[in-house]
PDB file of C-alpha atoms in Angstrom:
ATOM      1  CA  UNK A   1       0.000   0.000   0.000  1.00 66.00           C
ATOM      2  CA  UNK A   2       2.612   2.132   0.652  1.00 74.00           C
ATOM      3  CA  UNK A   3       4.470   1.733  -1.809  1.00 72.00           C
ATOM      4  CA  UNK A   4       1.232   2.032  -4.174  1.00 71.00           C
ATOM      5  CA  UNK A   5       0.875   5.425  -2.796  1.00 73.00           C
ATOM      6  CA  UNK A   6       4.708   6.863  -3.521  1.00 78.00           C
ATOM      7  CA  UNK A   7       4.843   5.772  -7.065  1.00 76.00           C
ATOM      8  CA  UNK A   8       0.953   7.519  -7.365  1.00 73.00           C
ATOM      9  CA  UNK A   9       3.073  10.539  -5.811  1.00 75.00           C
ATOM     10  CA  UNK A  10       5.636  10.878  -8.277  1.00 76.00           C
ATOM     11  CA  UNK A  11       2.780  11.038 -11.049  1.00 73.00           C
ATOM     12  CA  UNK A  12       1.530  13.889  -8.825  1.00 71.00           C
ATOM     13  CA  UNK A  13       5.046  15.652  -9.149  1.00 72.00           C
ATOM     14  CA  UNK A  14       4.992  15.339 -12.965  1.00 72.00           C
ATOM     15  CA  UNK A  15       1.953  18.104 -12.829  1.00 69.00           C
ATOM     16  CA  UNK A  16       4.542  20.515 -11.870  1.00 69.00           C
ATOM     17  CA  UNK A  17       6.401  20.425 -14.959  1.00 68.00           C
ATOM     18  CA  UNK A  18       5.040  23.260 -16.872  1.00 66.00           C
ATOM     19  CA  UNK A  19       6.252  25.467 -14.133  1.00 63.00           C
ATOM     20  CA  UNK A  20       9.893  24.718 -15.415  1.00 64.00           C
ATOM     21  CA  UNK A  21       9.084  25.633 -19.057  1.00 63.00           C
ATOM     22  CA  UNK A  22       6.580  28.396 -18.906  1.00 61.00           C
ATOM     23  CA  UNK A  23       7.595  31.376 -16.562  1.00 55.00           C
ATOM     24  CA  UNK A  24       4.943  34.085 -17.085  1.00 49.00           C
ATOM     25  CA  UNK A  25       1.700  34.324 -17.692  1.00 47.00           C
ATOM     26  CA  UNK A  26       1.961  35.304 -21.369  1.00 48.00           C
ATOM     27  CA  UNK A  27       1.932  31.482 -21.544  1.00 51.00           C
ATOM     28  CA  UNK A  28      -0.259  31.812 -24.734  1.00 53.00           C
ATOM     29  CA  UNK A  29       2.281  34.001 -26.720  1.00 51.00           C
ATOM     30  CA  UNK A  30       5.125  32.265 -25.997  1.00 55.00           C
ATOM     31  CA  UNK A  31       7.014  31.712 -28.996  1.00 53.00           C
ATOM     32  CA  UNK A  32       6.471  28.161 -29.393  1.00 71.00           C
ATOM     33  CA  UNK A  33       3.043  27.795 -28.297  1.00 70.00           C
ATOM     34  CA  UNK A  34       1.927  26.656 -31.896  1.00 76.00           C
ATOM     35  CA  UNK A  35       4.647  23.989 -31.822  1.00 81.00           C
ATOM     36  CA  UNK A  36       3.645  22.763 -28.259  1.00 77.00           C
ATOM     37  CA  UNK A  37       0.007  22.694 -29.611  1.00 79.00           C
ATOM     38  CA  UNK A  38       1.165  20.793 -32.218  1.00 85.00           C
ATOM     39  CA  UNK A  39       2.877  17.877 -30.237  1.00 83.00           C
ATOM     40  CA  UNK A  40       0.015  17.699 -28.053  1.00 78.00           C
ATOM     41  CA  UNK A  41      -2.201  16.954 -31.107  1.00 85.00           C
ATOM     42  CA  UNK A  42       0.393  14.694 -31.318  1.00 87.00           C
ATOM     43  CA  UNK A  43       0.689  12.778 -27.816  1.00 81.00           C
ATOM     44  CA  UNK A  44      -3.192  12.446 -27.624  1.00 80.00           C
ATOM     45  CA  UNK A  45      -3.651  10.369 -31.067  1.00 87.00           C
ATOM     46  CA  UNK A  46      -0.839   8.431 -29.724  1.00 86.00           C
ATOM     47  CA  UNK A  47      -2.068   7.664 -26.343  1.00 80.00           C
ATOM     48  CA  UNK A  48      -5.235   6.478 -28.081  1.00 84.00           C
ATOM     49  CA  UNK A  49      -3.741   5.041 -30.549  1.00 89.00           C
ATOM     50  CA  UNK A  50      -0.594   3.454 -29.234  1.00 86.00           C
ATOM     51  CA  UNK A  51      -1.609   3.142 -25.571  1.00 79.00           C
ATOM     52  CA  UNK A  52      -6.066   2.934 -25.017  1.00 77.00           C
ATOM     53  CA  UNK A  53      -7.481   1.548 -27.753  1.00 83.00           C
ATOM     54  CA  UNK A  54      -4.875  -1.881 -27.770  1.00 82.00           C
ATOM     55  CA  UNK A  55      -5.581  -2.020 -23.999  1.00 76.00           C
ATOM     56  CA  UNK A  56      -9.648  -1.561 -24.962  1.00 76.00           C
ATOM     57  CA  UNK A  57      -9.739  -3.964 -27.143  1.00 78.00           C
ATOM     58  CA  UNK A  58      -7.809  -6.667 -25.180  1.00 76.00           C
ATOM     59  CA  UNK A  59     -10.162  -6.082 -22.305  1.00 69.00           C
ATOM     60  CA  UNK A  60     -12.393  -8.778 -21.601  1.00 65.00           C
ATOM     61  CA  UNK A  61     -13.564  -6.216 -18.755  1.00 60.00           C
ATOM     62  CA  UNK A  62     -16.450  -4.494 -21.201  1.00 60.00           C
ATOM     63  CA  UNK A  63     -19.865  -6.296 -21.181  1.00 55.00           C
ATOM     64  CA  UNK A  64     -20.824  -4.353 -24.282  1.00 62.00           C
ATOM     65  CA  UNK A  65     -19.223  -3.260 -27.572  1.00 73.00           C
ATOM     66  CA  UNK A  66     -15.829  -1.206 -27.183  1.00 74.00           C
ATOM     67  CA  UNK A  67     -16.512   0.673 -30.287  1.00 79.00           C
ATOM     68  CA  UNK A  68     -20.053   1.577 -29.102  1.00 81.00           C
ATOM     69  CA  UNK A  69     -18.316   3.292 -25.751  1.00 77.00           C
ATOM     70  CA  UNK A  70     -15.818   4.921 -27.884  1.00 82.00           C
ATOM     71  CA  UNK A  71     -18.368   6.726 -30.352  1.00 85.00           C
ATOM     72  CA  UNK A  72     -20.818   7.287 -27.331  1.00 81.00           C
ATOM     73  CA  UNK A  73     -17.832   9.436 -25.884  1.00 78.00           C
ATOM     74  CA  UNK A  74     -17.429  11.235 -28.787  1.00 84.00           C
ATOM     75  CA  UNK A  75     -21.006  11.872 -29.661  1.00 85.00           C
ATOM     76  CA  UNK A  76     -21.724  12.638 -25.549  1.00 79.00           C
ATOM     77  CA  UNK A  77     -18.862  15.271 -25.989  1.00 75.00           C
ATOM     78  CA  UNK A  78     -19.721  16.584 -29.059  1.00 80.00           C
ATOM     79  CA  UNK A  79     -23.388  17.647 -27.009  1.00 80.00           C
ATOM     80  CA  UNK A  80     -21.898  18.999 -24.341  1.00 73.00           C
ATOM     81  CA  UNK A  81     -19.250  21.022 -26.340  1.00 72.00           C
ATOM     82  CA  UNK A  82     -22.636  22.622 -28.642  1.00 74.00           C
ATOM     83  CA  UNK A  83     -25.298  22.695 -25.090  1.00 71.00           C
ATOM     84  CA  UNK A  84     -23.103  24.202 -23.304  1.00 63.00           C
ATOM     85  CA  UNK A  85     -20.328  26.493 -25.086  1.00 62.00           C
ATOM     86  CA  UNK A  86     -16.877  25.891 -25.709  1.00 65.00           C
ATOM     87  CA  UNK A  87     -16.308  23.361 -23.211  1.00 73.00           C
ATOM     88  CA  UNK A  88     -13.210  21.288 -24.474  1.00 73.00           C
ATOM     89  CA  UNK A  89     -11.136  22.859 -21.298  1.00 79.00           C
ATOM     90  CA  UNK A  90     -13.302  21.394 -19.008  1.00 82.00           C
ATOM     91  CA  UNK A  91     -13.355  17.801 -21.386  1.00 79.00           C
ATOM     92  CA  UNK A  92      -9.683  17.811 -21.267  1.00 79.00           C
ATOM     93  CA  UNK A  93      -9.901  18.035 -17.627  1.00 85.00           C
ATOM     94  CA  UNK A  94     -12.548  15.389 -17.232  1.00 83.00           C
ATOM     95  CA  UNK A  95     -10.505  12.978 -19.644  1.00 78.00           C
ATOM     96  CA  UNK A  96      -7.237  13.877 -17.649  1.00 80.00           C
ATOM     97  CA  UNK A  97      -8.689  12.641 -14.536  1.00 85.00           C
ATOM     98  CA  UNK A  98      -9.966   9.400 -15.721  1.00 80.00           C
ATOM     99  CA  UNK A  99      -6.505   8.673 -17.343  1.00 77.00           C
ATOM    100  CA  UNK A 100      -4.398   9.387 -14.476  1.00 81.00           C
ATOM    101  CA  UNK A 101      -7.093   7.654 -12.507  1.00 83.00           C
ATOM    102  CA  UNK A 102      -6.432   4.314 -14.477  1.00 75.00           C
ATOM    103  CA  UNK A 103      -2.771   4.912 -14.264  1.00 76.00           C
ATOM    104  CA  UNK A 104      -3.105   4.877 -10.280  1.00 79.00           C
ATOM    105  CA  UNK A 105      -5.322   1.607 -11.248  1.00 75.00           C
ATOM    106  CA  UNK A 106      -2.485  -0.106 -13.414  1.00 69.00           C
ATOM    107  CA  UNK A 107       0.311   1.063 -10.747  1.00 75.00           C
ATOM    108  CA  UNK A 108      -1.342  -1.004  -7.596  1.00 76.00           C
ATOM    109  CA  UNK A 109      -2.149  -3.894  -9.820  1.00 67.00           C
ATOM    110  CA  UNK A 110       1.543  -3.926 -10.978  1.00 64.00           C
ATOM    111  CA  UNK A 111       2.805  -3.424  -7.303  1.00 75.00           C
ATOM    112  CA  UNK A 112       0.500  -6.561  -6.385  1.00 68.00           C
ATOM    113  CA  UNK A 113       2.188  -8.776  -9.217  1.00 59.00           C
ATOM    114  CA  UNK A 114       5.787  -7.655  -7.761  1.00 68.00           C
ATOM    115  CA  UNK A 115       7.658  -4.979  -6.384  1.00 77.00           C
ATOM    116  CA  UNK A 116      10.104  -4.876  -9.596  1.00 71.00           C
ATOM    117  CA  UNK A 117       7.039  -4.805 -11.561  1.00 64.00           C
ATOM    118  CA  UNK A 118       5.156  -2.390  -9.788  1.00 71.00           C
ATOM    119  CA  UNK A 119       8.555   0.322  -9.740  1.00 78.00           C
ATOM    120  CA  UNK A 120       9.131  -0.542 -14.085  1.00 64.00           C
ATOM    121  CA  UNK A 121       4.965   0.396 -14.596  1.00 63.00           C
ATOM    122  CA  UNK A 122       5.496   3.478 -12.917  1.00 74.00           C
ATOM    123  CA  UNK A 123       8.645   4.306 -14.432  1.00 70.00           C
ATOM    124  CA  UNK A 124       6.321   3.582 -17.789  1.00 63.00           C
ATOM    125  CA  UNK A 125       3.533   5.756 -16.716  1.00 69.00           C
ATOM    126  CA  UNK A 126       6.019   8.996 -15.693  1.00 72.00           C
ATOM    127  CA  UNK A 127       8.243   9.034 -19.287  1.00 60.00           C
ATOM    128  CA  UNK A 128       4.794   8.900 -20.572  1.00 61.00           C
ATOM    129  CA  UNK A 129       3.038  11.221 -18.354  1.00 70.00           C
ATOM    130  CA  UNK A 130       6.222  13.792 -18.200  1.00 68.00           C
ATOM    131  CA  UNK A 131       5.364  15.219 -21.934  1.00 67.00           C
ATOM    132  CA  UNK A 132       1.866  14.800 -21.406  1.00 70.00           C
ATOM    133  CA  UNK A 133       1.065  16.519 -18.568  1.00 74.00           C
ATOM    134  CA  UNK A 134       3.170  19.790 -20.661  1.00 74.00           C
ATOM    135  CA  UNK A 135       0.505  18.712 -23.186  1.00 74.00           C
ATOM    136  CA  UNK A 136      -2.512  18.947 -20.847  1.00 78.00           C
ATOM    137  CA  UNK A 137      -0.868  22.747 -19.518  1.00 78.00           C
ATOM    138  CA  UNK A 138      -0.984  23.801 -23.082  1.00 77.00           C
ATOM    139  CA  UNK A 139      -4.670  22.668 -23.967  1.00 79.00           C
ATOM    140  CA  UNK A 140      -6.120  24.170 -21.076  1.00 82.00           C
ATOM    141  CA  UNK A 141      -3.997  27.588 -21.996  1.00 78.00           C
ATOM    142  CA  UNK A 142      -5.277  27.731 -25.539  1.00 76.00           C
ATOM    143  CA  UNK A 143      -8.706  27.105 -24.103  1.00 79.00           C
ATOM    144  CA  UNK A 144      -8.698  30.247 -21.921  1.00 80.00           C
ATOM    145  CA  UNK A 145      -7.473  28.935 -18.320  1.00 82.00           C
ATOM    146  CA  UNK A 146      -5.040  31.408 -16.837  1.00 80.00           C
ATOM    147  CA  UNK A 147      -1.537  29.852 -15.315  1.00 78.00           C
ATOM    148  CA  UNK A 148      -3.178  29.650 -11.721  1.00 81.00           C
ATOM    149  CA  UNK A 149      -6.210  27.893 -12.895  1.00 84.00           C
ATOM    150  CA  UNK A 150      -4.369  25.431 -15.293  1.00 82.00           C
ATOM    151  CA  UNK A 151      -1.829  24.081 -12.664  1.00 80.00           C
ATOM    152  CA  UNK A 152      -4.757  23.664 -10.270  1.00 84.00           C
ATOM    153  CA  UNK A 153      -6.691  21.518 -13.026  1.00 86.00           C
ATOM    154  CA  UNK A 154      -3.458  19.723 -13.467  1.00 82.00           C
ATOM    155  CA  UNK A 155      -2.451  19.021  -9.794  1.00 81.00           C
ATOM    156  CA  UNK A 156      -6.323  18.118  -9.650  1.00 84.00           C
ATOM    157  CA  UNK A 157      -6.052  15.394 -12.003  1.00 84.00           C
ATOM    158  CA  UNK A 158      -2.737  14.116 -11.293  1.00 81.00           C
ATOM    159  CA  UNK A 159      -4.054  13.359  -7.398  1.00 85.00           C
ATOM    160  CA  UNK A 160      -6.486  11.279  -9.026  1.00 86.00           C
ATOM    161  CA  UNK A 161      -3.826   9.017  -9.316  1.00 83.00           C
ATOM    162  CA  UNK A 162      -3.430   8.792  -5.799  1.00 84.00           C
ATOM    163  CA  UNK A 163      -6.911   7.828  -5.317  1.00 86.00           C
ATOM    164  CA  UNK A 164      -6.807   5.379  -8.650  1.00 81.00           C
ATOM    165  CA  UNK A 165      -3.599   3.906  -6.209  1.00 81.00           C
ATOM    166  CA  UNK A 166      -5.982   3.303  -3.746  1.00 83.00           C
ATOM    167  CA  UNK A 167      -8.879   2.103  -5.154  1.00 80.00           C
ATOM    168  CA  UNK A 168      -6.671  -0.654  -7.318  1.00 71.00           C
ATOM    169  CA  UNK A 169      -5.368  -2.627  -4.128  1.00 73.00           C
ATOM    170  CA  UNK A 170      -8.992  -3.959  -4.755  1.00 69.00           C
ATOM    171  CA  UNK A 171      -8.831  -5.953  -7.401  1.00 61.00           C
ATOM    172  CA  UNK A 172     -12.378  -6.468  -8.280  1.00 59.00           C
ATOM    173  CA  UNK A 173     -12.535  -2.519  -8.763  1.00 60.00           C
ATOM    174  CA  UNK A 174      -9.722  -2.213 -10.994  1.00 57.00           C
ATOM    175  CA  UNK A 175     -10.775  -4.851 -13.178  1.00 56.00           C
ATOM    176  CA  UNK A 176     -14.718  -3.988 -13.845  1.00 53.00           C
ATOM    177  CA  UNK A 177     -14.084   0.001 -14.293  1.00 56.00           C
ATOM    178  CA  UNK A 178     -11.082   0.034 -16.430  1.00 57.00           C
ATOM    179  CA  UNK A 179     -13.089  -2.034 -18.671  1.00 63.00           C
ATOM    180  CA  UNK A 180     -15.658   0.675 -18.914  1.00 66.00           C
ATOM    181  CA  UNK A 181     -13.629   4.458 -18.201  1.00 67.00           C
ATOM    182  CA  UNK A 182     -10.995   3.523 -20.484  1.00 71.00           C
ATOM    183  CA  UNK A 183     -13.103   3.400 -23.797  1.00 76.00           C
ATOM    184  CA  UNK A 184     -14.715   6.797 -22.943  1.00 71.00           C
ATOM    185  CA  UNK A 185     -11.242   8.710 -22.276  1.00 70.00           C
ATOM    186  CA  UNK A 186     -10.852   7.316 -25.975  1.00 80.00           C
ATOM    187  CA  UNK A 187     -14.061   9.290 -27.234  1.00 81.00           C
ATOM    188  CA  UNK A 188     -12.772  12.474 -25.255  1.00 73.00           C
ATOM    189  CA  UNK A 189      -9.180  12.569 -26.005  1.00 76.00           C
ATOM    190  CA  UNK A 190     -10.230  12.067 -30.148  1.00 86.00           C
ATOM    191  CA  UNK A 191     -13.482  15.050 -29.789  1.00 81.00           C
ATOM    192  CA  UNK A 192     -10.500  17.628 -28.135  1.00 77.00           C
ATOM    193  CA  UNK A 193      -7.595  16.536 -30.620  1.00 82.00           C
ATOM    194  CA  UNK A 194      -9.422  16.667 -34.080  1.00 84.00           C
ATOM    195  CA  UNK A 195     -11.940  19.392 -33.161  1.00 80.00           C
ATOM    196  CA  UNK A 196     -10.668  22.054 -30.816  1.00 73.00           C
ATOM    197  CA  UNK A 197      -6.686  21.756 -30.899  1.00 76.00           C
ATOM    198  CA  UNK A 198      -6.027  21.280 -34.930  1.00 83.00           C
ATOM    199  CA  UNK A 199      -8.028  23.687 -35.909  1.00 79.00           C
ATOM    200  CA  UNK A 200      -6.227  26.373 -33.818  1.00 74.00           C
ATOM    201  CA  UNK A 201      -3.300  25.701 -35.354  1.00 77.00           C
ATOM    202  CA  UNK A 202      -3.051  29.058 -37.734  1.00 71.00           C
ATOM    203  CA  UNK A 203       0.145  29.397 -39.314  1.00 69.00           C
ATOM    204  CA  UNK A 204       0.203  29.231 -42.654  1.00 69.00           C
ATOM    205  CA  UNK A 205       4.056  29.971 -43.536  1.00 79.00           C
ATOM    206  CA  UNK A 206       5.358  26.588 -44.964  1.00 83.00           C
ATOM    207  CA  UNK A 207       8.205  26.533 -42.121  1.00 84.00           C
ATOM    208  CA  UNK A 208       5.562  27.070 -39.265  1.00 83.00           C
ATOM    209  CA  UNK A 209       3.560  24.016 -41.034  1.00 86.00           C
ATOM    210  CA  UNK A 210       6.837  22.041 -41.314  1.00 89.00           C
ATOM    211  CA  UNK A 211       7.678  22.590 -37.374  1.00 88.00           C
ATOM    212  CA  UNK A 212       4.117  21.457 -36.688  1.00 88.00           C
ATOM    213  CA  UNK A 213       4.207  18.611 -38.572  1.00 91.00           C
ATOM    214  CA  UNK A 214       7.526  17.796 -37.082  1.00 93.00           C
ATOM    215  CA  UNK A 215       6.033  18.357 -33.466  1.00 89.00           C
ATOM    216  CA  UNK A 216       2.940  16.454 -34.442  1.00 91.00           C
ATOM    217  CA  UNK A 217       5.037  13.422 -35.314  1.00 93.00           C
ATOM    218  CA  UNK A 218       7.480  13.674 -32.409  1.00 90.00           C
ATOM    219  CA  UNK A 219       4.091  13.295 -29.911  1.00 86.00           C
ATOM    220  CA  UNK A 220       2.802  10.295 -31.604  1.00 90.00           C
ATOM    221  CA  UNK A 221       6.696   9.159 -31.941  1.00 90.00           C
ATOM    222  CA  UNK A 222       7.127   9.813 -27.657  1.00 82.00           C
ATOM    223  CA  UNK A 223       3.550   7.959 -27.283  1.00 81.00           C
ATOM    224  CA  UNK A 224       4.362   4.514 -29.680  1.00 85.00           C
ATOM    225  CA  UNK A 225       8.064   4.343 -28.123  1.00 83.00           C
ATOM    226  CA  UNK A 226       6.412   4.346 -24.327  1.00 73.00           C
ATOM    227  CA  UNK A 227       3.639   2.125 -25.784  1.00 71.00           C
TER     228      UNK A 227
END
């Protein structure tokens, strides 16, 4: 249990990062904003591509169709998003929780195979989690959060991982709800990439398209080699 909880805590650490890279709150100008946008288009088609939808549709965890959860989240979104406003912040946030949730989830199930195992998941998770949770900073920026309120979303849904920790030492929990959360982070992470992050990226210049497309590539690169 205890260990459960320290390698949960290091995941909580990793929401810190974008304090290191941005240092003001003209976060939204900074000159590579666009290319940070970029990779995080980038690291969420990976993650769903290279990390959920495998682990989806290996899980024997889902009573009904995988594909019907996955469209359902998108579709569910998608209402939300046009009922409500521009709401792909607060989706983000939402999805962000239920991944770092599972993570906590896949980090006590590890540490109850093994100790080596449990330390090598988590060591996984953070190389993936390090560029992702820059990722998250920057979606929630270019979605209107100031610095303040972004790093509280952030440390908010990296201490879901804590509780994810705790909640896996049961095993019957991990295994139904994985089954069922994982499919829908699918649907959210695919409604914010392809409808609110590419199309606000608006350079036009062919060496600001060449940098994105380069960043774009590097975030689904990151994502397959942690996969």
């Amino acid at each position: 249990m205890i260990q459960n909880l320290l390698a949960a805590s290091l995941l909580f650490g990793a929401g810190l990062l974008p304090l290191i890279f941005y240092k003001g709150e003209s976060h939204r100008s900074h000159p590579f904003f666009q290319y940070i946008l970029s990779l995080a288009v980038g690291i969420l088609l990976g993650d769903v591509f290279f990390h959920l939808l495998p682990e989806v549709w290996s899980s024997k965890a889902l009573k009904m169709d995988a594909n019907t959860v996955v469209l359902s989240g998108v579709v569910l979104f998608f209402a939300f998003d046009k009922l409500l406003g521009d709401v792909a912040g607060y989706l983000t946030i939402i999805a962000n929780t239920i991944d770092n949730f599972l993570h906590g989830l896949a980090i006590s199930a590890s540490f109850n195979i093994s100790l080596s195992t449990g330390w090598l998941t988590t060591a996984g998770i953070l190389l993936h989690e390090l560029p992702h949770e820059l990722t998250d900073y920057t979606v929630l920026s270019q979605c209107g959060f100031s610095k303040r309120g972004a790093l509280i979303a952030q440390l908010w849904t990296c201490f879901a991982g804590i509780l994810g920790a705790i909640c896996g030492c049961y095993e019957s929990f991990c295994y139904y709800n994985s089954g069922f959360f994982t499919p829908l982070t699918v649907g959210i992470f695919l409604y914010v990439s392809l409808t609110s992050l590419i199309p606000s990226l608006t350079s036009f210049s062919f060496k600001s398209i060449t940098y994105q497309l380069l960043s774009l590539f590097l975030g689904l690169l990151l994502c397959y080699i942690s996969s």
